[in-house]
């Protein structure tokens, strides 16, 4: 496989020289609810005693007039979106559809948007290179609808690794060209992550519960990590601690050293008494910007752990009325956690205390004619 280079400047962004070639667009529903700007801040964990001294009132958002949202338009075949992520620069949104095709919407830098960052004030444009090529995953003999889609973008937004049940594909994000494909199933890849300091090293969570550490440059598996009992559902690197944290459908977290890839610790999620979870429920993991505190997301709970020993610091459980948690993520500055629920509602928690500050009901952002 061709080498894909080491990290360039983190300020390198996709499409700074390609934004004028946007094709005409038609409609597909998407969403971007604006919060504070995507700026670099000093990460901090607020003292809980200070947090408790304040009196907080839950903010309820029930009407479209209470929030700013927009639709992402699309002139390609409308398909269910399986995965959705912002690029690291904050200037684009990348989607992976159920038909294994990727779509990229980009905000242009202009007089109305001087930073070119994501905003609800300006509609981003669906972008394709002049060749018209699409980034499409290999699906082999698999049904993409039955696959576990997964993708990851390199730190400088130049490369994309992605899979939709078939072989893993490596794409150039500037040209959309497929640089190589590798690891045909079985087992299929179920989660992907770039090493934070070397684009050529990829962690690949597999359907058979193993994690493969793969070097793209030499087309070689450098290590095979075994510790989970069910498929891998999450991977997160900490460059400060030199560890990889994995999570699985077995509700287990494992910490692996990135120096020799040996397991340092492991822990099962603490399921709240009286709550039942699906036997193969996903657990996702994400590091706080301090690279020490770890967010673990399960359908039954939000939990904060301290790596590498995996001490559970806090847990939060949803109300029965909202249904299970479907997804959660840190805000860009790690001061808030955004949570989505089975009933379509959204919640905003303060990351330091896991106190619910804001609830957004579906009527506020979902179109009435959906």
JSON list of N, CA and C in Angstrom, two decimals, residues 44 194 265 366:
[
{"chain": "A", "resi": 44, "resn": "UNK", "atom": "N", "xyz": [-10.48, 21.93, 31.15]},
{"chain": "A", "resi": 44, "resn": "UNK", "atom": "CA", "xyz": [-10.49, 21.97, 32.60]},
{"chain": "A", "resi": 44, "resn": "UNK", "atom": "C", "xyz": [-11.61, 21.07, 33.11]},
{"chain": "A", "resi": 194, "resn": "UNK", "atom": "N", "xyz": [-7.49, 6.18, 13.79]},
{"chain": "A", "resi": 194, "resn": "UNK", "atom": "CA", "xyz": [-6.10, 6.50, 13.43]},
{"chain": "A", "resi": 194, "resn": "UNK", "atom": "C", "xyz": [-5.28, 6.69, 14.71]},
{"chain": "A", "resi": 265, "resn": "UNK", "atom": "N", "xyz": [-5.35, -2.57, 31.95]},
{"chain": "A", "resi": 265, "resn": "UNK", "atom": "CA", "xyz": [-6.46, -2.69, 32.88]},
{"chain": "A", "resi": 265, "resn": "UNK", "atom": "C", "xyz": [-7.74, -2.94, 32.09]},
{"chain": "A", "resi": 366, "resn": "UNK", "atom": "N", "xyz": [-37.16, 18.71, 14.35]},
{"chain": "A", "resi": 366, "resn": "UNK", "atom": "CA", "xyz": [-37.55, 17.78, 13.28]},
{"chain": "A", "resi": 366, "resn": "UNK", "atom": "C", "xyz": [-38.65, 18.41, 12.42]}
]
